[in-house]
Structures are given as structure tokens and as C-alpha cells.
CSV table of C-alpha atoms in Angstrom, one decimal:
chain,number,residue,atom,x,y,z
A,1,UNK,CA,15.2,6.5,53.6
A,2,UNK,CA,13.8,2.1,53.6
A,3,UNK,CA,11.2,4.3,51.2
A,4,UNK,CA,13.1,5.4,48.6
A,5,UNK,CA,15.2,3.6,48.0
A,6,UNK,CA,12.2,0.9,47.5
A,7,UNK,CA,10.6,4.1,44.2
A,8,UNK,CA,14.5,4.6,43.3
A,9,UNK,CA,15.6,0.1,43.0
A,10,UNK,CA,11.2,0.0,41.7
A,11,UNK,CA,12.2,2.8,39.5
A,12,UNK,CA,15.8,1.9,37.2
A,13,UNK,CA,14.1,-1.9,37.5
A,14,UNK,CA,10.8,-0.2,35.3
A,15,UNK,CA,13.0,2.4,33.5
A,16,UNK,CA,15.0,-1.3,32.8
A,17,UNK,CA,12.0,-3.3,31.4
A,18,UNK,CA,11.0,-0.7,29.3
A,19,UNK,CA,14.3,-0.5,28.0
A,20,UNK,CA,14.4,-4.1,27.4
A,21,UNK,CA,11.4,-3.3,25.2
A,22,UNK,CA,11.8,-1.6,22.8
A,23,UNK,CA,14.6,-3.7,21.9
A,24,UNK,CA,12.6,-7.0,21.9
A,25,UNK,CA,9.9,-5.4,20.2
A,26,UNK,CA,12.5,-4.0,17.2
A,27,UNK,CA,13.7,-7.2,16.7
A,28,UNK,CA,10.1,-8.9,16.6
A,29,UNK,CA,9.5,-5.8,13.2
A,30,UNK,CA,12.9,-6.3,11.3
A,31,UNK,CA,12.2,-10.4,12.2
A,32,UNK,CA,8.6,-9.9,10.7
A,33,UNK,CA,10.1,-8.1,8.1
A,34,UNK,CA,12.2,-10.4,7.1
A,35,UNK,CA,9.6,-13.2,6.8
A,36,UNK,CA,7.2,-10.8,4.6
A,37,UNK,CA,9.7,-10.1,2.4
A,38,UNK,CA,10.7,-13.9,1.9
A,39,UNK,CA,7.1,-15.5,2.1
A,40,UNK,CA,6.5,-12.4,-1.0
A,41,UNK,CA,9.9,-13.6,-2.4
A,42,UNK,CA,8.7,-17.3,-2.9
A,43,UNK,CA,4.6,-16.2,-4.1
A,44,UNK,CA,5.3,-14.1,-7.0
A,45,UNK,CA,8.4,-16.5,-7.5
A,46,UNK,CA,6.2,-19.9,-8.0
A,47,UNK,CA,2.7,-17.0,-10.0
A,48,UNK,CA,6.4,-16.0,-12.8
A,49,UNK,CA,6.3,-19.7,-12.7
A,50,UNK,CA,3.2,-20.3,-13.3
A,51,UNK,CA,2.6,-17.3,-15.7
A,52,UNK,CA,6.6,-16.6,-17.0
A,53,UNK,CA,5.5,-13.6,-19.6
A,54,UNK,CA,3.5,-11.5,-16.5
A,55,UNK,CA,6.2,-8.6,-16.6
A,56,UNK,CA,4.6,-6.8,-13.3
A,57,UNK,CA,5.6,-9.9,-11.1
A,58,UNK,CA,8.8,-9.8,-12.4
A,59,UNK,CA,9.0,-5.5,-11.1
A,60,UNK,CA,7.9,-6.6,-7.4
A,61,UNK,CA,10.5,-9.7,-7.8
A,62,UNK,CA,13.6,-7.2,-8.7
A,63,UNK,CA,11.5,-4.9,-6.1
A,64,UNK,CA,11.8,-7.5,-3.5
A,65,UNK,CA,15.2,-8.9,-3.5
A,66,UNK,CA,16.0,-4.6,-3.8
A,67,UNK,CA,15.2,-4.4,-0.7
A,68,UNK,CA,16.2,-8.2,0.3
A,69,UNK,CA,20.1,-6.6,-0.4
A,70,UNK,CA,20.3,-9.0,-3.5
A,71,UNK,CA,21.3,-6.7,-7.0
A,72,UNK,CA,22.5,-9.2,-8.9
A,73,UNK,CA,19.3,-11.0,-8.9
A,74,UNK,CA,17.3,-7.7,-8.9
A,75,UNK,CA,19.0,-6.2,-12.3
A,76,UNK,CA,18.0,-10.1,-13.7
A,77,UNK,CA,14.7,-10.0,-12.5
A,78,UNK,CA,13.9,-6.2,-14.0
A,79,UNK,CA,16.3,-7.0,-17.3
A,80,UNK,CA,13.2,-10.4,-17.8
A,81,UNK,CA,10.6,-7.5,-17.1
A,82,UNK,CA,11.8,-4.9,-19.3
A,83,UNK,CA,12.6,-8.2,-21.5
A,84,UNK,CA,8.5,-8.9,-21.6
A,85,UNK,CA,7.5,-5.3,-22.8
A,86,UNK,CA,11.0,-3.8,-24.6
A,87,UNK,CA,10.9,0.3,-25.1
A,88,UNK,CA,7.5,0.4,-22.6
A,89,UNK,CA,6.4,3.8,-21.1
A,90,UNK,CA,6.4,1.8,-18.1
A,91,UNK,CA,10.3,0.2,-18.2
A,92,UNK,CA,11.7,2.5,-18.4
A,93,UNK,CA,10.2,4.6,-15.9
A,94,UNK,CA,9.5,1.9,-13.5
A,95,UNK,CA,12.5,-0.8,-13.8
A,96,UNK,CA,15.1,2.8,-14.0
A,97,UNK,CA,16.2,2.4,-18.3
A,98,UNK,CA,16.3,6.5,-19.3
A,99,UNK,CA,16.0,5.3,-23.0
A,100,UNK,CA,14.9,8.8,-25.0
A,101,UNK,CA,11.4,8.5,-26.6
A,102,UNK,CA,10.7,8.2,-29.8
């Protein structure tokens, strides 16, 4: 009977540890993901500040801002990218403008 209690206790302990490990690792991955988006945002913002006509930089910033949930900022970056190369097939396909080809 004593051995059975030890087995149940150890089984319960291992189950608790595995659940705690899953919870902690999920929190760490979310933190790393957010941190990575922050770093990416800083990198690309510096890049477009250095080269303000770099369209792809604004496209990437728009994508990063959408992932961060900042839709107004994402729309602003997408508009800047469109203005740099207005009417291009790239702008229509990647940035989501649905205008007809001429």
C-alpha cells in the first residue's frame, strides 16, 4: 500500500511538472515572438529613416505592424509604400490595392 502511494504521488508530481513546463515554454515563445517583432520594427524603421525611398522597408513595416495589432500604423506604412511606386503591379498584389490593370 505504501509503495502504491509513492507511485501515485510521483505520477501526480510528474504530471504537474509537465503541465508547468508547457505553460512556461508557451509564455517564453510568446515573449520571444513579441521581442522579435520589436527588434524587427526597430531595425526596419532605422532603415527607412536612412533610405526613405526604400519601398520594401515600408512594406515590411506594414506587415510587422499588422502582426503587432497596430492597423492604423500598418495602413500608414502601406500608403507610403504605395506612394513610392504608385500603380505598380507589386503595390497592387502585395499591398492589397485592387485597381484594374490599364
